[in-house]
Amino acid sequence: HQAFHRFMSNYCVDAGGRLWWIGASTMRDIPKTILQLEYWTKEDPHFAGLQIPRACPDGRMLDNPDLHSLYAASQDLDMPLWVHGGANRPPFTPWVEAPNGLYHSIGGQYALAALVGGGVFDSFPKLRIGLFESFGGWMPYLIEKLDDGYKPGSPQTPKMKRTASEILKDGNLFCSVEAGEKHIAYAVETLGEHPWLFSTDYPHHGSAWPNAVPLIWEKPMPERAKIKLLGDNAIRFLPRM
């Protein structure tokens, strides 16, 4: 990953600020991952934080204590964490050959359940975490179910201090949506305008690019919600941008 980070920094350096990059976490070596986070946060103004998978290599969830030092370092450096990937740990992060909606969406739900129920947002209240390429139409359903099933301070969730909807309202949880999703307007109406981040999945096959922005602009949502989704929320997620 160190070589990858050097390559990405060099690749983006001549883009005049148009290109930013995220680092890859070595989940089996969190101390070295933190060193990389600290180094690139200082050395490269276009470094945008670290990606972590939706589940750990041994199948543990994202609330496991081995990750707390990484969460603390990201919070202290004011850098977000990007949750993405992590297949082949069925049934919770399905096999990579699974239908796209299962592979990504169930993995994102599994990650979110751990982050909320395990008290990560309460232990690190300034840490910003985004769910990427998980889609967003399922968020209203899951937030409702987490509110119903996870009670702060219960024997099941002893480190949790706020409900899922309270965590979402406080503004440190983000979720990317893809422009072609049919239920973005409903998700915005139900959960508010602040958690959503614009994405296109470019250059993958099936990407809405280069027509993604018009697709968002056509959604039956208030103009202010579209402006937040297309840019303002991203600045909140990554203030150094």
Coordinates of N, CA and C in Angstrom, one line a residue:
H1 N 0.8 -1.2 0.0 CA 0.0 0.0 0.0 C 0.9 1.3 0.0
Q2 N 2.0 1.2 0.5 CA 2.9 2.4 0.5 C 3.2 2.8 -0.9
A3 N 3.5 1.8 -1.8 CA 3.8 2.0 -3.2 C 2.6 2.6 -3.9
F4 N 1.4 2.1 -3.6 CA 0.2 2.6 -4.1 C 0.0 4.0 -3.8
H5 N 0.2 4.4 -2.5 CA 0.1 5.7 -2.1 C 1.0 6.7 -2.8
R6 N 2.2 6.3 -3.0 CA 3.2 7.1 -3.7 C 2.7 7.3 -5.1
F7 N 2.3 6.3 -5.7 CA 1.8 6.4 -7.1 C 0.6 7.3 -7.2
M8 N -0.4 7.2 -6.3 CA -1.6 8.1 -6.4 C -1.2 9.5 -6.1
S9 N -0.3 9.8 -5.2 CA 0.1 11.2 -4.9 C 0.8 11.7 -6.2
N10 N 1.7 11.0 -6.8 CA 2.3 11.5 -8.0 C 1.4 11.7 -9.2
Y11 N 0.4 10.8 -9.3 CA -0.6 10.8 -10.4 C -1.4 12.1 -10.3
C12 N -1.8 12.5 -9.1 CA -2.7 13.6 -8.9 C -2.0 15.0 -8.8
V13 N -0.6 15.0 -8.6 CA 0.1 16.2 -8.3 C -0.1 17.3 -9.3
D14 N -0.2 16.9 -10.6 CA -0.2 17.9 -11.7 C -1.6 18.3 -12.1
A15 N -2.6 17.9 -11.4 CA -4.0 18.1 -11.8 C -4.6 19.4 -11.3
G16 N -3.7 20.2 -10.7 CA -4.2 21.5 -10.2 C -5.3 21.5 -9.2
G17 N -5.4 20.5 -8.4 CA -6.5 20.3 -7.4 C -7.7 19.7 -7.9
R18 N -7.8 19.3 -9.2 CA -9.0 18.6 -9.8 C -9.1 17.2 -9.3
L19 N -8.0 16.5 -9.1 CA -8.0 15.1 -8.7 C -7.5 15.0 -7.2
W20 N -8.3 14.2 -6.5 CA -7.9 13.9 -5.1 C -7.9 12.3 -5.0
W21 N -7.3 11.8 -4.0 CA -7.1 10.4 -3.8 C -7.3 9.9 -2.4
I22 N -7.7 8.7 -2.2 CA -7.8 8.1 -0.9 C -6.8 6.9 -0.8
G23 N -6.4 6.7 0.5 CA -5.4 5.6 0.7 C -6.1 4.3 1.1
A24 N -5.4 3.3 1.0 CA -5.9 1.9 1.3 C -5.4 1.5 2.7
S25 N -6.2 1.0 3.5 CA -5.9 0.6 4.9 C -5.3 -0.8 4.8
T26 N -4.3 -1.1 5.6 CA -3.8 -2.4 5.8 C -4.4 -2.9 7.0
M27 N -5.5 -3.7 6.9 CA -6.4 -4.0 8.1 C -5.7 -5.0 9.0
R28 N -4.6 -5.7 8.6 CA -3.9 -6.6 9.4 C -2.7 -5.8 10.1
D29 N -2.5 -4.5 9.8 CA -1.5 -3.8 10.4 C -1.9 -2.3 10.6
I30 N -2.8 -2.2 11.6 CA -3.4 -0.9 11.9 C -2.3 0.2 12.3
P31 N -1.3 -0.1 13.1 CA -0.3 0.9 13.4 C 0.4 1.4 12.2
K32 N 0.7 0.6 11.2 CA 1.3 1.1 10.0 C 0.3 1.9 9.2
T33 N -0.9 1.5 9.2 CA -2.0 2.3 8.5 C -2.1 3.7 9.1
I34 N -2.0 3.8 10.4 CA -2.1 5.1 11.0 C -0.9 5.9 10.6
L35 N 0.3 5.3 10.6 CA 1.5 6.1 10.1 C 1.3 6.6 8.7
Q36 N 0.7 5.8 7.8 CA 0.5 6.3 6.5 C -0.6 7.4 6.5
L37 N -1.6 7.3 7.3 CA -2.6 8.4 7.4 C -1.9 9.7 7.9
E38 N -1.1 9.6 8.9 CA -0.5 10.8 9.4 C 0.5 11.4 8.4
Y39 N 1.2 10.5 7.7 CA 2.2 11.0 6.7 C 1.6 11.8 5.6
W40 N 0.6 11.1 5.0 CA 0.0 11.7 3.8 C -1.0 12.9 4.1
T41 N -1.6 12.9 5.3 CA -2.3 14.1 5.7 C -1.5 15.3 5.7
K42 N -0.2 15.1 6.2 CA 0.7 16.2 6.3 C 1.4 16.6 4.9
E43 N 1.7 15.5 4.1 CA 2.5 15.7 3.0 C 1.8 16.1 1.7
D44 N 0.5 15.7 1.6 CA -0.2 15.9 0.3 C -1.5 16.6 0.6
P45 N -1.7 17.8 0.1 CA -3.0 18.5 0.4 C -4.2 17.9 -0.4
H46 N -3.9 17.0 -1.3 CA -5.0 16.4 -2.1 C -5.3 15.0 -1.6
F47 N -4.7 14.6 -0.5 CA -5.0 13.3 0.2 C -6.4 13.5 0.9
A48 N -7.3 12.5 0.7 CA -8.7 12.7 1.1 C -9.0 11.7 2.2
G49 N -8.1 11.0 2.8 CA -8.4 10.0 3.9 C -8.2 8.6 3.5
L50 N -8.7 7.7 4.3 CA -8.4 6.3 4.1 C -9.7 5.5 3.8
Q51 N -9.6 4.5 3.0 CA -10.7 3.6 2.8 C -10.6 2.4 3.7
I52 N -11.7 2.0 4.3 CA -11.7 0.7 5.1 C -12.8 -0.2 4.5
P53 N -12.6 -1.5 4.6 CA -13.7 -2.4 4.0 C -14.9 -2.4 4.9
R54 N -15.9 -3.1 4.5 CA -17.2 -3.2 5.2 C -17.1 -4.2 6.4
A55 N -16.1 -5.0 6.3 CA -15.9 -6.0 7.4 C -14.4 -6.3 7.4
C56 N -13.9 -6.7 8.5 CA -12.5 -7.0 8.7 C -12.1 -8.3 8.0
P57 N -10.8 -8.5 7.8 CA -10.4 -9.7 7.1 C -10.8 -11.0 7.8
D58 N -10.9 -11.0 9.1 CA -11.3 -12.2 9.8 C -12.8 -12.3 10.0
G59 N -13.5 -11.4 9.4 CA -15.0 -11.4 9.5 C -15.5 -10.6 10.6
R60 N -14.7 -10.0 11.5 CA -15.2 -9.2 12.5 C -15.8 -7.9 12.0
M61 N -16.7 -7.3 12.8 CA -17.4 -6.1 12.3 C -16.5 -4.9 12.6
L62 N -17.0 -3.7 12.1 CA -16.2 -2.5 12.2 C -16.2 -1.8 13.6
D63 N -16.9 -2.4 14.5 CA -16.8 -1.9 15.9 C -15.8 -2.6 16.7
N64 N -15.0 -3.5 16.1 CA -14.0 -4.2 17.0 C -12.9 -3.3 17.5
P65 N -12.5 -3.5 18.7 CA -11.5 -2.5 19.4 C -10.2 -2.3 18.6
D66 N -9.8 -3.3 17.8 CA -8.5 -3.2 17.1 C -8.5 -1.9 16.2
L67 N -9.7 -1.5 15.8 CA -9.8 -0.3 14.9 C -9.9 1.0 15.6
H68 N -10.0 1.0 17.0 CA -10.3 2.2 17.7 C -9.1 3.2 17.5
S69 N -7.9 2.8 17.5 CA -6.8 3.7 17.3 C -6.8 4.4 15.9
L70 N -7.3 3.7 14.9 CA -7.5 4.3 13.6 C -8.6 5.3 13.6
Y71 N -9.7 5.0 14.3 CA -10.8 5.9 14.4 C -10.3 7.2 15.1
A72 N -9.5 7.0 16.2 CA -9.1 8.1 17.0 C -8.1 9.0 16.2
A73 N -7.2 8.4 15.4 CA -6.3 9.1 14.6 C -7.0 9.9 13.5
S74 N -8.0 9.3 12.8 CA -8.8 10.0 11.8 C -9.5 11.2 12.4
Q75 N -10.1 11.0 13.6 CA -10.8 12.1 14.2 C -9.8 13.2 14.6
D76 N -8.7 12.9 15.1 CA -7.7 13.9 15.5 C -7.2 14.7 14.3
L77 N -7.0 14.0 13.2 CA -6.5 14.7 12.0 C -7.6 15.3 11.2
D78 N -8.9 15.2 11.6 CA -10.0 15.8 10.9 C -10.1 15.2 9.5
M79 N -9.9 13.9 9.4 CA -9.9 13.2 8.1 C -11.0 12.2 8.1
P80 N -11.8 12.1 7.0 CA -12.9 11.1 7.0 C -12.4 9.7 6.7
L81 N -13.3 8.7 7.0 CA -13.0 7.3 6.6 C -14.1 6.9 5.5
W82 N -13.6 6.3 4.5 CA -14.5 5.9 3.4 C -14.7 4.4 3.4
V83 N -15.9 3.9 3.7 CA -16.2 2.5 3.8 C -16.7 2.0 2.4
H84 N -15.9 1.0 2.0 CA -16.2 0.5 0.6 C -15.6 -0.9 0.5
G85 N -16.2 -1.8 -0.4 CA -15.6 -3.1 -0.7 C -15.8 -4.1 0.5
G86 N -15.1 -5.2 0.4 CA -15.2 -6.2 1.4 C -16.2 -7.3 1.0
A87 N -16.0 -7.9 -0.1 CA -16.8 -9.1 -0.5 C -16.2 -10.4 0.0
N88 N -16.9 -11.5 -0.3 CA -16.4 -12.8 0.0 C -16.4 -13.1 1.4
R89 N -17.2 -12.5 2.2 CA -17.4 -12.9 3.6 C -18.9 -13.2 3.8
P90 N -19.5 -14.1 3.0 CA -21.0 -14.3 3.1 C -21.4 -14.8 4.5
P91 N -22.6 -14.5 5.0 CA -23.7 -13.9 4.2 C -23.7 -12.4 4.4
F92 N -22.8 -11.8 5.2 CA -23.0 -10.4 5.6 C -22.3 -9.5 4.6
T93 N -21.2 -9.9 3.9 CA -20.7 -9.1 2.8 C -20.6 -10.1 1.7
P94 N -21.6 -10.2 0.9 CA -21.8 -11.4 0.0 C -20.6 -11.6 -1.0
W95 N -20.6 -12.8 -1.5 CA -19.6 -13.2 -2.5 C -19.6 -12.3 -3.7
V96 N -18.5 -12.1 -4.3 CA -18.3 -11.1 -5.3 C -19.2 -11.4 -6.6
E97 N -19.5 -12.6 -6.8 CA -20.4 -13.0 -7.9 C -21.9 -12.7 -7.7
A98 N -22.2 -12.3 -6.5 CA -23.6 -12.0 -6.1 C -24.1 -10.9 -7.0
P99 N -25.4 -10.8 -7.2 CA -26.0 -9.6 -7.9 C -25.5 -8.3 -7.2
N100 N -25.3 -7.3 -8.1 CA -24.6 -6.1 -7.6 C -25.3 -5.5 -6.4
G101 N -26.6 -5.4 -6.4 CA -27.4 -4.8 -5.3 C -27.2 -5.5 -4.0
L102 N -27.0 -6.9 -4.1 CA -26.7 -7.6 -2.8 C -25.3 -7.4 -2.4
Y103 N -24.3 -7.5 -3.3 CA -22.9 -7.4 -3.0 C -22.6 -6.1 -2.2
H104 N -23.1 -5.0 -2.8 CA -22.8 -3.7 -2.2 C -23.8 -3.3 -1.1
S105 N -25.1 -3.5 -1.3 CA -26.0 -2.9 -0.3 C -26.0 -3.7 1.0
I106 N -26.0 -5.0 1.0 CA -25.9 -5.8 2.2 C -24.6 -5.5 3.0
G107 N -23.5 -5.4 2.2 CA -22.3 -5.1 2.9 C -22.3 -3.7 3.6
G108 N -22.9 -2.7 2.9 CA -23.1 -1.4 3.5 C -23.9 -1.4 4.8
Q109 N -25.0 -2.2 4.7 CA -25.9 -2.3 5.9 C -25.2 -3.0 7.1
Y110 N -24.4 -4.0 6.7 CA -23.6 -4.7 7.8 C -22.6 -3.8 8.4
A111 N -21.9 -3.0 7.6 CA -21.0 -2.0 8.2 C -21.7 -1.0 9.1
L112 N -22.8 -0.5 8.6 CA -23.6 0.6 9.3 C -24.1 0.0 10.7
A113 N -24.6 -1.2 10.6 CA -25.1 -1.8 11.9 C -24.0 -1.9 12.9
A114 N -22.8 -2.2 12.5 CA -21.7 -2.3 13.5 C -21.3 -0.9 14.0
L115 N -21.2 0.1 13.1 CA -20.7 1.4 13.5 C -21.7 2.0 14.4
V116 N -23.0 1.8 14.2 CA -24.0 2.4 15.1 C -24.1 1.6 16.4
G117 N -24.4 0.3 16.2 CA -24.6 -0.5 17.4 C -23.4 -0.7 18.3
G118 N -22.2 -0.7 17.7 CA -21.0 -0.8 18.5 C -20.5 0.5 19.1
G119 N -21.3 1.6 18.9 CA -20.9 2.8 19.6 C -19.8 3.6 19.0
V120 N -19.4 3.3 17.7 CA -18.2 4.0 17.2 C -18.5 5.5 17.1
F121 N -19.7 5.9 16.6 CA -20.0 7.3 16.5 C -20.1 8.0 17.9
D122 N -20.4 7.2 18.9 CA -20.4 7.8 20.3 C -19.1 7.9 20.9
S123 N -18.2 6.9 20.7 CA -16.9 6.9 21.2 C -16.0 7.9 20.5
F124 N -16.3 8.2 19.2 CA -15.5 9.2 18.4 C -16.5 10.2 17.8
P125 N -17.0 11.1 18.6 CA -18.2 11.9 18.1 C -17.9 12.9 17.0
K126 N -16.6 13.2 16.7 CA -16.3 14.1 15.6 C -15.8 13.3 14.4
L127 N -15.7 12.0 14.4 CA -15.3 11.2 13.3 C -16.4 11.2 12.2
R128 N -16.0 11.5 11.0 CA -16.9 11.4 9.8 C -16.6 10.2 9.1
I129 N -17.7 9.4 8.8 CA -17.6 8.1 8.1 C -18.7 8.2 7.0
G130 N -18.2 7.7 5.8 CA -19.1 7.7 4.6 C -19.2 6.2 4.1
L131 N -20.4 5.8 3.7 CA -20.6 4.5 3.0 C -20.7 4.8 1.5
F132 N -19.8 4.0 0.8 CA -19.7 4.3 -0.6 C -20.0 3.1 -1.5
E133 N -20.6 3.3 -2.6 CA -21.0 2.3 -3.5 C -21.9 1.2 -2.9
S134 N -22.7 1.7 -1.9 CA -23.7 0.8 -1.2 C -25.1 1.2 -1.6
F135 N -25.2 2.3 -2.4 CA -26.5 2.8 -2.8 C -27.1 3.5 -1.6
G136 N -28.3 4.1 -1.7 CA -28.9 4.8 -0.6 C -30.4 4.6 -0.4
G137 N -31.0 3.9 -1.3 CA -32.4 3.7 -1.2 C -32.9 2.9 0.0
W138 N -32.0 2.1 0.6 CA -32.3 1.2 1.7 C -32.1 2.0 3.1
M139 N -31.5 3.1 3.0 CA -31.2 3.8 4.3 C -32.4 4.1 5.2
P140 N -33.5 4.6 4.6 CA -34.7 4.9 5.5 C -35.2 3.6 6.2
Y141 N -35.2 2.5 5.5 CA -35.6 1.2 6.1 C -34.7 0.8 7.2
L142 N -33.3 0.9 7.0 CA -32.4 0.4 8.0 C -32.3 1.3 9.2
I143 N -32.4 2.6 9.0 CA -32.4 3.5 10.1 C -33.6 3.2 11.0
E144 N -34.7 3.0 10.4 CA -35.9 2.7 11.2 C -35.7 1.4 12.0
K145 N -35.2 0.4 11.3 CA -35.0 -0.9 12.0 C -33.9 -0.8 13.1
L146 N -32.9 -0.1 12.9 CA -31.8 0.1 13.9 C -32.4 0.9 15.1
D147 N -33.2 1.9 14.8 CA -33.9 2.6 15.9 C -34.8 1.6 16.8
D148 N -35.4 0.7 16.1 CA -36.3 -0.2 16.7 C -35.6 -1.3 17.5
G149 N -34.4 -1.8 16.9 CA -33.8 -3.0 17.5 C -32.6 -2.7 18.4
Y150 N -31.9 -1.5 18.2 CA -30.8 -1.1 19.0 C -31.1 -0.1 20.0
K151 N -31.1 -0.4 21.3 CA -31.4 0.6 22.3 C -30.1 1.0 23.0
P152 N -29.9 2.3 23.0 CA -28.7 2.8 23.7 C -28.5 2.3 25.1
G153 N -27.3 1.8 25.4 CA -27.0 1.4 26.7 C -27.6 0.0 27.1
S154 N -28.2 -0.7 26.1 CA -28.7 -2.0 26.4 C -27.6 -3.0 26.5
P155 N -27.9 -4.2 27.1 CA -26.9 -5.3 27.1 C -26.4 -5.6 25.7
Q156 N -27.2 -5.5 24.7 CA -26.8 -5.8 23.4 C -25.9 -4.7 22.8
T157 N -26.1 -3.4 23.2 CA -25.4 -2.3 22.6 C -24.9 -1.4 23.8
P158 N -24.0 -1.9 24.6 CA -23.7 -1.1 25.8 C -22.9 0.2 25.5
K159 N -22.2 0.3 24.4 CA -21.4 1.5 24.1 C -22.2 2.5 23.3
M160 N -23.3 2.1 22.9 CA -24.2 3.0 22.1 C -24.9 4.0 23.0
K161 N -24.8 5.3 22.7 CA -25.4 6.4 23.5 C -26.6 7.1 22.8
R162 N -26.6 7.0 21.4 CA -27.6 7.6 20.6 C -28.3 6.6 19.7
T163 N -29.5 6.9 19.3 CA -30.1 6.0 18.3 C -29.5 6.3 16.9
A164 N -29.8 5.4 16.0 CA -29.3 5.6 14.7 C -29.8 6.9 14.0
S165 N -31.1 7.2 14.2 CA -31.6 8.5 13.7 C -31.0 9.7 14.3
E166 N -30.6 9.6 15.6 CA -30.0 10.7 16.3 C -28.5 10.9 15.7
I167 N -27.9 9.8 15.5 CA -26.5 9.8 14.9 C -26.6 10.5 13.5
L168 N -27.5 10.0 12.7 CA -27.6 10.6 11.4 C -27.9 12.1 11.4
K169 N -28.8 12.5 12.3 CA -29.2 13.9 12.4 C -28.0 14.8 12.9
D170 N -27.1 14.2 13.7 CA -25.9 15.0 14.1 C -24.9 15.2 13.1
G171 N -24.9 14.5 11.9 CA -24.2 15.0 10.7 C -22.9 14.3 10.5
N172 N -22.5 13.3 11.2 CA -21.2 12.7 10.9 C -21.3 11.4 10.1
L173 N -22.5 10.9 9.8 CA -22.7 9.8 9.0 C -23.1 10.2 7.6
F174 N -22.4 9.7 6.5 CA -22.7 10.0 5.2 C -23.0 8.8 4.4
C175 N -23.7 8.9 3.2 CA -23.9 7.8 2.4 C -24.0 8.3 0.9
S176 N -23.2 7.7 0.1 CA -23.2 8.1 -1.3 C -24.4 7.4 -2.0
V177 N -24.9 8.2 -3.0 CA -26.0 7.7 -3.9 C -25.5 7.7 -5.3
E178 N -26.0 6.9 -6.2 CA -25.7 6.9 -7.6 C -26.9 7.6 -8.3
A179 N -26.6 8.3 -9.3 CA -27.6 9.2 -10.0 C -28.8 8.5 -10.5
G180 N -28.6 7.2 -10.9 CA -29.7 6.5 -11.5 C -30.7 5.8 -10.5
E181 N -30.4 6.0 -9.2 CA -31.3 5.3 -8.2 C -32.7 6.0 -8.3
K182 N -33.7 5.1 -8.1 CA -35.0 5.6 -8.2 C -35.6 6.2 -6.9
H183 N -35.0 5.9 -5.8 CA -35.6 6.3 -4.5 C -34.8 7.4 -3.8
I184 N -34.0 8.1 -4.5 CA -33.2 9.2 -3.8 C -34.1 10.2 -3.2
A185 N -35.1 10.7 -3.9 CA -36.0 11.7 -3.4 C -36.7 11.3 -2.1
Y186 N -37.1 10.0 -2.1 CA -37.8 9.5 -0.9 C -36.8 9.5 0.3
A187 N -35.6 9.0 0.0 CA -34.6 9.0 1.1 C -34.3 10.3 1.6
V188 N -34.2 11.3 0.7 CA -33.9 12.7 1.2 C -35.1 13.2 2.0
E189 N -36.3 13.0 1.5 CA -37.5 13.4 2.2 C -37.6 12.8 3.6
T190 N -37.2 11.5 3.7 CA -37.4 10.8 4.9 C -36.3 11.1 6.0
L191 N -35.0 11.2 5.5 CA -33.9 11.3 6.4 C -33.2 12.7 6.4
G192 N -33.7 13.5 5.5 CA -33.0 14.9 5.5 C -32.1 15.0 4.3
E193 N -31.6 16.3 4.2 CA -30.8 16.6 3.0 C -29.3 16.4 3.2
H194 N -28.8 16.3 4.5 CA -27.4 16.4 4.8 C -26.6 15.2 4.7
P195 N -27.1 13.9 4.7 CA -26.1 12.8 4.6 C -25.6 12.3 3.3
W196 N -26.2 12.9 2.2 CA -26.0 12.3 0.9 C -24.9 12.8 0.1
L197 N -24.1 11.9 -0.5 CA -23.0 12.3 -1.4 C -23.2 11.8 -2.8
F198 N -22.8 12.7 -3.7 CA -23.0 12.3 -5.1 C -21.9 11.4 -5.6
S199 N -22.2 10.4 -6.4 CA -21.2 9.5 -7.0 C -21.7 9.0 -8.4
T200 N -20.8 8.6 -9.2 CA -21.1 8.1 -10.5 C -20.6 6.7 -10.8
D201 N -19.7 6.2 -10.0 CA -19.0 4.9 -10.2 C -18.2 4.9 -11.5
Y202 N -17.9 6.0 -12.0 CA -17.0 6.1 -13.2 C -15.6 5.6 -12.8
P203 N -14.9 4.8 -13.6 CA -15.2 4.4 -15.0 C -15.8 3.0 -15.2
H204 N -16.5 2.5 -14.2 CA -17.1 1.2 -14.3 C -18.2 1.1 -15.3
H205 N -18.4 -0.1 -15.8 CA -19.5 -0.3 -16.8 C -20.8 0.0 -16.1
G206 N -21.7 0.7 -16.8 CA -23.0 1.0 -16.3 C -23.0 2.4 -15.6
S207 N -21.9 3.1 -15.5 CA -21.9 4.4 -14.8 C -22.8 5.4 -15.6
A208 N -23.4 6.3 -14.8 CA -24.3 7.3 -15.4 C -23.4 8.4 -16.0
W209 N -22.1 8.5 -15.7 CA -21.3 9.5 -16.3 C -21.3 9.4 -17.8
P210 N -21.4 10.5 -18.6 CA -21.3 11.9 -18.1 C -22.7 12.6 -17.9
N211 N -23.7 11.8 -17.7 CA -25.1 12.4 -17.6 C -25.6 12.4 -16.2
A212 N -24.7 12.2 -15.2 CA -25.2 11.9 -13.8 C -25.8 13.2 -13.2
V213 N -25.1 14.3 -13.4 CA -25.6 15.6 -12.8 C -27.0 15.9 -13.3
P214 N -27.3 15.9 -14.6 CA -28.7 16.1 -15.0 C -29.7 15.1 -14.4
L215 N -29.3 13.9 -14.2 CA -30.2 12.9 -13.6 C -30.6 13.3 -12.2
I216 N -29.6 13.8 -11.4 CA -29.9 14.3 -10.0 C -30.8 15.6 -10.1
W217 N -30.5 16.4 -11.1 CA -31.3 17.7 -11.2 C -32.7 17.5 -11.6
E218 N -33.0 16.3 -12.2 CA -34.4 16.0 -12.6 C -35.2 15.4 -11.4
K219 N -34.5 15.0 -10.3 CA -35.2 14.4 -9.2 C -36.3 15.3 -8.6
P220 N -37.4 14.8 -8.1 CA -38.4 15.7 -7.5 C -38.0 16.0 -6.1
M221 N -37.0 16.9 -5.9 CA -36.5 17.3 -4.6 C -36.4 18.8 -4.6
P222 N -36.3 19.4 -3.5 CA -36.0 20.9 -3.4 C -34.7 21.2 -4.0
E223 N -34.5 22.4 -4.6 CA -33.3 22.8 -5.2 C -32.2 22.8 -4.2
R224 N -32.4 23.2 -2.9 CA -31.4 23.2 -1.9 C -30.9 21.8 -1.6
A225 N -31.7 20.8 -1.7 CA -31.3 19.4 -1.5 C -30.4 18.9 -2.6
K226 N -30.7 19.3 -3.8 CA -29.8 19.0 -5.0 C -28.4 19.6 -4.8
I227 N -28.4 20.9 -4.4 CA -27.1 21.6 -4.3 C -26.3 20.9 -3.2
K228 N -26.9 20.5 -2.1 CA -26.2 19.8 -1.0 C -25.7 18.5 -1.5
L229 N -26.5 17.8 -2.2 CA -26.1 16.4 -2.7 C -25.0 16.5 -3.7
L230 N -25.0 17.5 -4.5 CA -24.0 17.7 -5.6 C -22.7 18.3 -5.2
G231 N -22.7 18.9 -4.0 CA -21.4 19.5 -3.6 C -21.3 19.9 -2.1
D232 N -22.3 20.6 -1.6 CA -22.1 21.1 -0.2 C -21.9 20.0 0.8
N233 N -22.5 18.9 0.7 CA -22.3 17.8 1.7 C -20.9 17.2 1.6
A234 N -20.4 17.2 0.3 CA -19.0 16.7 0.2 C -18.0 17.6 0.9
I235 N -18.2 18.9 0.9 CA -17.3 19.8 1.6 C -17.4 19.6 3.1
R236 N -18.6 19.2 3.6 CA -18.7 18.9 5.0 C -18.0 17.6 5.3
F237 N -18.1 16.6 4.4 CA -17.4 15.4 4.6 C -15.9 15.5 4.6
L238 N -15.4 16.3 3.7 CA -14.0 16.5 3.5 C -13.7 18.0 3.5
P239 N -13.6 18.6 4.7 CA -13.4 20.1 4.8 C -12.2 20.6 4.1
R240 N -11.1 19.8 4.0 CA -9.9 20.4 3.4 C -10.1 20.6 1.8
M241 N -11.2 20.1 1.3 CA -11.4 20.2 -0.1 C -11.6 21.7 -0.6

